[in-house]
PDB file of C-alpha atoms in Angstrom:
ATOM      1  CA  UNK R  13       2.037 -13.085 -15.467  1.00  0.00           C
ATOM      2  CA  UNK R  14      -0.483 -10.985 -17.337  1.00  0.00           C
ATOM      3  CA  UNK R  15       0.246  -9.124 -20.562  1.00  0.00           C
ATOM      4  CA  UNK R  16       0.520  -5.456 -19.658  1.00  0.00           C
ATOM      5  CA  UNK R  17       1.014  -2.271 -21.634  1.00  0.00           C
ATOM      6  CA  UNK R  18       4.013  -1.097 -19.647  1.00  0.00           C
ATOM      7  CA  UNK R  19       6.147  -2.113 -16.699  1.00  0.00           C
ATOM      8  CA  UNK R  20       6.176   0.138 -13.658  1.00  0.00           C
ATOM      9  CA  UNK R  21       9.131   0.615 -11.316  1.00  0.00           C
ATOM     10  CA  UNK R  22       7.383  -1.686  -8.854  1.00  0.00           C
ATOM     11  CA  UNK R  23       7.307  -4.473 -11.449  1.00  0.00           C
ATOM     12  CA  UNK R  24      10.935  -3.892 -12.449  1.00  0.00           C
ATOM     13  CA  UNK R  25      12.072  -4.055  -8.805  1.00  0.00           C
ATOM     14  CA  UNK R  26      10.133  -7.285  -8.225  1.00  0.00           C
ATOM     15  CA  UNK R  27      11.621  -8.745 -11.422  1.00  0.00           C
ATOM     16  CA  UNK R  28      15.155  -7.771 -10.310  1.00  0.00           C
ATOM     17  CA  UNK R  29      14.617  -9.616  -7.028  1.00  0.00           C
ATOM     18  CA  UNK R  30      13.049 -12.595  -8.850  1.00  0.00           C
ATOM     19  CA  UNK R  31       9.863 -12.271  -6.817  1.00  0.00           C
ATOM     20  CA  UNK R  32       6.666 -13.758  -8.215  1.00  0.00           C
ATOM     21  CA  UNK R  33       3.673 -11.457  -8.542  1.00  0.00           C
ATOM     22  CA  UNK R  34       0.521 -11.051 -10.577  1.00  0.00           C
ATOM     23  CA  UNK R  35      -0.370  -7.792 -12.316  1.00  0.00           C
ATOM     24  CA  UNK R  36      -4.022  -6.789 -12.176  1.00  0.00           C
ATOM     25  CA  UNK R  37      -4.788  -4.128 -14.781  1.00  0.00           C
ATOM     26  CA  UNK R  38      -7.810  -1.877 -14.392  1.00  0.00           C
ATOM     27  CA  UNK R  39      -6.633   0.927 -16.695  1.00  0.00           C
ATOM     28  CA  UNK R  40      -9.730   0.604 -18.899  1.00  0.00           C
ATOM     29  CA  UNK R  41     -12.226   0.882 -16.063  1.00  0.00           C
ATOM     30  CA  UNK R  42     -14.048   3.523 -14.056  1.00  0.00           C
ATOM     31  CA  UNK R  43     -12.441   2.283 -10.828  1.00  0.00           C
ATOM     32  CA  UNK R  44     -11.485   5.067  -8.437  1.00  0.00           C
ATOM     33  CA  UNK R  45     -11.321   3.907  -4.802  1.00  0.00           C
ATOM     34  CA  UNK R  46      -9.637   0.940  -3.194  1.00  0.00           C
ATOM     35  CA  UNK R  47     -13.038  -0.537  -2.459  1.00  0.00           C
ATOM     36  CA  UNK R  48     -13.813  -0.209  -6.185  1.00  0.00           C
ATOM     37  CA  UNK R  49     -10.588  -2.095  -6.955  1.00  0.00           C
ATOM     38  CA  UNK R  50     -11.639  -4.965  -4.671  1.00  0.00           C
ATOM     39  CA  UNK R  51     -15.078  -5.104  -6.292  1.00  0.00           C
ATOM     40  CA  UNK R  52     -13.640  -4.894  -9.834  1.00  0.00           C
ATOM     41  CA  UNK R  53     -11.408  -7.923  -9.220  1.00  0.00           C
ATOM     42  CA  UNK R  54     -14.052  -9.686  -7.103  1.00  0.00           C
ATOM     43  CA  UNK R  55     -11.664  -9.819  -4.145  1.00  0.00           C
ATOM     44  CA  UNK R  56     -12.249  -9.537  -0.430  1.00  0.00           C
ATOM     45  CA  UNK R  57     -11.705  -5.909   0.676  1.00  0.00           C
ATOM     46  CA  UNK R  58      -9.488  -7.174   3.496  1.00  0.00           C
ATOM     47  CA  UNK R  59      -7.006  -8.439   0.883  1.00  0.00           C
ATOM     48  CA  UNK R  60      -6.636  -5.108  -0.985  1.00  0.00           C
ATOM     49  CA  UNK R  61      -4.349  -2.643   0.806  1.00  0.00           C
ATOM     50  CA  UNK R  62      -3.913   1.103   0.365  1.00  0.00           C
ATOM     51  CA  UNK R  63      -0.629   2.930   0.943  1.00  0.00           C
ATOM     52  CA  UNK R  64      -0.755   5.999   3.197  1.00  0.00           C
ATOM     53  CA  UNK R  65       2.140   8.366   3.833  1.00  0.00           C
ATOM     54  CA  UNK R  66       2.285  10.387   7.041  1.00  0.00           C
ATOM     55  CA  UNK R  67       4.484  12.772   8.942  1.00  0.00           C
ATOM     56  CA  UNK R  68       5.125  12.584  12.664  1.00  0.00           C
ATOM     57  CA  UNK R  69       5.572  15.296  15.260  1.00  0.00           C
ATOM     58  CA  UNK R  70       9.329  14.612  14.963  1.00  0.00           C
ATOM     59  CA  UNK R  71       9.082  15.583  11.254  1.00  0.00           C
ATOM     60  CA  UNK R  72       9.793  11.964  10.248  1.00  0.00           C
ATOM     61  CA  UNK R  73       7.772  10.353   7.460  1.00  0.00           C
ATOM     62  CA  UNK R  74       6.144   6.942   7.792  1.00  0.00           C
ATOM     63  CA  UNK R  75       4.314   4.602   5.434  1.00  0.00           C
ATOM     64  CA  UNK R  76       1.235   2.673   6.536  1.00  0.00           C
ATOM     65  CA  UNK R  77      -0.716  -0.012   4.676  1.00  0.00           C
ATOM     66  CA  UNK R  78      -4.292  -0.708   5.638  1.00  0.00           C
ATOM     67  CA  UNK R  79      -7.079  -2.739   4.052  1.00  0.00           C
ATOM     68  CA  UNK R  80      -9.337  -0.616   1.835  1.00  0.00           C
ATOM     69  CA  UNK R  81     -12.363  -1.343   4.041  1.00  0.00           C
ATOM     70  CA  UNK R  82     -10.704   0.311   7.062  1.00  0.00           C
ATOM     71  CA  UNK R  83      -9.318   3.719   7.968  1.00  0.00           C
ATOM     72  CA  UNK R  84      -5.927   4.459   9.476  1.00  0.00           C
ATOM     73  CA  UNK R  85      -6.285   5.153  13.194  1.00  0.00           C
ATOM     74  CA  UNK R  86      -3.823   8.021  13.645  1.00  0.00           C
ATOM     75  CA  UNK R  87      -3.410   7.391  17.391  1.00  0.00           C
ATOM     76  CA  UNK R  88      -2.641   3.698  16.909  1.00  0.00           C
ATOM     77  CA  UNK R  89      -0.359   4.532  13.982  1.00  0.00           C
ATOM     78  CA  UNK R  90       1.562   7.096  16.050  1.00  0.00           C
ATOM     79  CA  UNK R  91       1.944   4.553  18.840  1.00  0.00           C
ATOM     80  CA  UNK R  92       3.298   1.952  16.394  1.00  0.00           C
ATOM     81  CA  UNK R  93       6.212   4.235  15.458  1.00  0.00           C
ATOM     82  CA  UNK R  94       6.719   5.818  18.913  1.00  0.00           C
ATOM     83  CA  UNK R  95       5.468   9.248  17.856  1.00  0.00           C
ATOM     84  CA  UNK R  96       3.383  11.612  19.941  1.00  0.00           C
ATOM     85  CA  UNK R  97       1.101  12.130  16.938  1.00  0.00           C
ATOM     86  CA  UNK R  98       1.094  11.834  13.170  1.00  0.00           C
ATOM     87  CA  UNK R  99      -0.906  13.299  10.324  1.00  0.00           C
ATOM     88  CA  UNK R 100      -1.380  12.511   6.662  1.00  0.00           C
ATOM     89  CA  UNK R 101       0.952  14.385   4.330  1.00  0.00           C
ATOM     90  CA  UNK R 102      -0.637  16.723   1.818  1.00  0.00           C
ATOM     91  CA  UNK R 103      -1.301  15.217  -1.638  1.00  0.00           C
ATOM     92  CA  UNK R 104       0.812  17.946  -3.257  1.00  0.00           C
ATOM     93  CA  UNK R 105       3.844  16.766  -1.225  1.00  0.00           C
ATOM     94  CA  UNK R 106       3.489  13.080  -2.145  1.00  0.00           C
ATOM     95  CA  UNK R 107       5.260  13.078  -5.534  1.00  0.00           C
ATOM     96  CA  UNK R 108       8.347  14.953  -4.335  1.00  0.00           C
ATOM     97  CA  UNK R 109       8.668  12.776  -1.252  1.00  0.00           C
ATOM     98  CA  UNK R 110       7.916   9.323  -2.687  1.00  0.00           C
ATOM     99  CA  UNK R 111       8.091   9.595  -6.475  1.00  0.00           C
ATOM    100  CA  UNK R 112       4.443   8.526  -6.686  1.00  0.00           C
ATOM    101  CA  UNK R 113       1.163  10.378  -7.165  1.00  0.00           C
ATOM    102  CA  UNK R 114      -2.000  10.044  -5.101  1.00  0.00           C
ATOM    103  CA  UNK R 115      -3.820   6.891  -6.179  1.00  0.00           C
ATOM    104  CA  UNK R 116      -0.652   5.258  -7.514  1.00  0.00           C
ATOM    105  CA  UNK R 117       1.570   5.239  -4.433  1.00  0.00           C
ATOM    106  CA  UNK R 118       3.299   1.929  -3.688  1.00  0.00           C
ATOM    107  CA  UNK R 119       5.430   0.941  -0.728  1.00  0.00           C
ATOM    108  CA  UNK R 120       7.868  -0.609  -3.235  1.00  0.00           C
ATOM    109  CA  UNK R 121      10.266   1.723  -5.038  1.00  0.00           C
ATOM    110  CA  UNK R 122       9.810   4.977  -3.141  1.00  0.00           C
ATOM    111  CA  UNK R 123      12.555   7.591  -3.540  1.00  0.00           C
ATOM    112  CA  UNK R 124      13.655   6.963   0.051  1.00  0.00           C
ATOM    113  CA  UNK R 125      13.132   4.165   2.538  1.00  0.00           C
ATOM    114  CA  UNK R 126      10.625   5.006   5.241  1.00  0.00           C
ATOM    115  CA  UNK R 127       9.656   3.045   8.332  1.00  0.00           C
ATOM    116  CA  UNK R 128       6.706   0.971   7.154  1.00  0.00           C
ATOM    117  CA  UNK R 129       3.868  -0.468   9.209  1.00  0.00           C
ATOM    118  CA  UNK R 130       1.256  -2.811   7.785  1.00  0.00           C
ATOM    119  CA  UNK R 131      -1.972  -3.559   9.605  1.00  0.00           C
ATOM    120  CA  UNK R 132      -1.710  -6.838  11.489  1.00  0.00           C
ATOM    121  CA  UNK R 133      -4.566  -8.302   9.417  1.00  0.00           C
ATOM    122  CA  UNK R 134      -2.090  -8.670   6.536  1.00  0.00           C
ATOM    123  CA  UNK R 135      -1.293 -12.144   7.860  1.00  0.00           C
ATOM    124  CA  UNK R 136      -4.930 -13.193   7.433  1.00  0.00           C
ATOM    125  CA  UNK R 137      -4.042 -13.491   3.725  1.00  0.00           C
ATOM    126  CA  UNK R 138      -1.474 -15.566   1.874  1.00  0.00           C
ATOM    127  CA  UNK R 139      -1.265 -12.814  -0.743  1.00  0.00           C
ATOM    128  CA  UNK R 140      -2.405  -9.205  -0.864  1.00  0.00           C
ATOM    129  CA  UNK R 141      -3.050  -6.554  -3.483  1.00  0.00           C
ATOM    130  CA  UNK R 142      -0.888  -3.422  -3.357  1.00  0.00           C
ATOM    131  CA  UNK R 143      -0.484  -0.494  -5.705  1.00  0.00           C
ATOM    132  CA  UNK R 144       1.496  -1.291  -8.816  1.00  0.00           C
ATOM    133  CA  UNK R 145       3.049   2.175  -8.707  1.00  0.00           C
ATOM    134  CA  UNK R 146       0.715   3.734 -11.236  1.00  0.00           C
ATOM    135  CA  UNK R 147      -3.023   4.337 -11.295  1.00  0.00           C
ATOM    136  CA  UNK R 148      -4.640   1.371 -13.027  1.00  0.00           C
ATOM    137  CA  UNK R 149      -2.272  -1.325 -11.787  1.00  0.00           C
ATOM    138  CA  UNK R 150      -2.447  -3.521  -8.717  1.00  0.00           C
ATOM    139  CA  UNK R 151       0.160  -6.103  -7.799  1.00  0.00           C
ATOM    140  CA  UNK R 152      -0.848  -9.304  -6.072  1.00  0.00           C
ATOM    141  CA  UNK R 153       2.070 -10.574  -4.017  1.00  0.00           C
ATOM    142  CA  UNK R 154       2.546 -13.164  -1.309  1.00  0.00           C
ATOM    143  CA  UNK R 155       3.044 -11.538   2.079  1.00  0.00           C
ATOM    144  CA  UNK R 156       6.180 -13.644   2.658  1.00  0.00           C
ATOM    145  CA  UNK R 157       7.631 -12.386  -0.643  1.00  0.00           C
ATOM    146  CA  UNK R 158       6.822  -8.765   0.212  1.00  0.00           C
ATOM    147  CA  UNK R 159       8.775  -9.215   3.453  1.00  0.00           C
ATOM    148  CA  UNK R 160      11.842 -10.157   1.350  1.00  0.00           C
ATOM    149  CA  UNK R 161      12.087  -6.686  -0.222  1.00  0.00           C
ATOM    150  CA  UNK R 162      10.300  -4.326   2.183  1.00  0.00           C
ATOM    151  CA  UNK R 163      11.274  -4.080   5.817  1.00  0.00           C
ATOM    152  CA  UNK R 164       8.002  -3.675   7.704  1.00  0.00           C
ATOM    153  CA  UNK R 165       6.407  -4.322  11.049  1.00  0.00           C
ATOM    154  CA  UNK R 166       2.801  -5.220  11.709  1.00  0.00           C
ATOM    155  CA  UNK R 167       0.601  -3.506  14.244  1.00  0.00           C
ATOM    156  CA  UNK R 168      -3.087  -2.880  14.915  1.00  0.00           C
ATOM    157  CA  UNK R 169      -3.377   0.492  13.112  1.00  0.00           C
ATOM    158  CA  UNK R 170      -6.959   0.539  11.800  1.00  0.00           C
ATOM    159  CA  UNK R 171     -10.414   1.632  12.779  1.00  0.00           C
ATOM    160  CA  UNK R 172     -13.752   1.089  11.105  1.00  0.00           C
ATOM    161  CA  UNK R 173     -14.409   3.351   8.114  1.00  0.00           C
ATOM    162  CA  UNK R 174     -16.263   6.532   8.939  1.00  0.00           C
ATOM    163  CA  UNK R 175     -19.181   7.921   6.904  1.00  0.00           C
ATOM    164  CA  UNK R 176     -20.416   4.616   5.547  1.00  0.00           C
TER     165      UNK R 176
END
């Protein structure tokens, strides 16, 4: 494991469960977007996932993970959780709901457990990159190990990125 300045909650939770992971630190970089993260670590964009938090028509929150080179398809996402429709939550509501800020939101260690859906392409990779729970940290974890601590389903929830 890499030497890091500080452990995040995500890292502590993985340590508690004795799950192997690799920390990728980009705190001293100009990296902003998920695509920038993939480029910075010279990784395939389909292996780097972003965490998106939504709210359904039923007022239930959901977490979705999609590769950084794709967008969440709200219709497919709603279908995956049996909602009529869903929308992204507002950035200002993210911290209070999850305990994380925009850009540092991880599916591991949220304040509450939410139904989680990961794009079906996750199984195209042995390991994936997810947020380390703080801007500047990515965690590389085997998909099988992630399944040990996060209850998730997979579904086709993406569409091609718009405006590119």
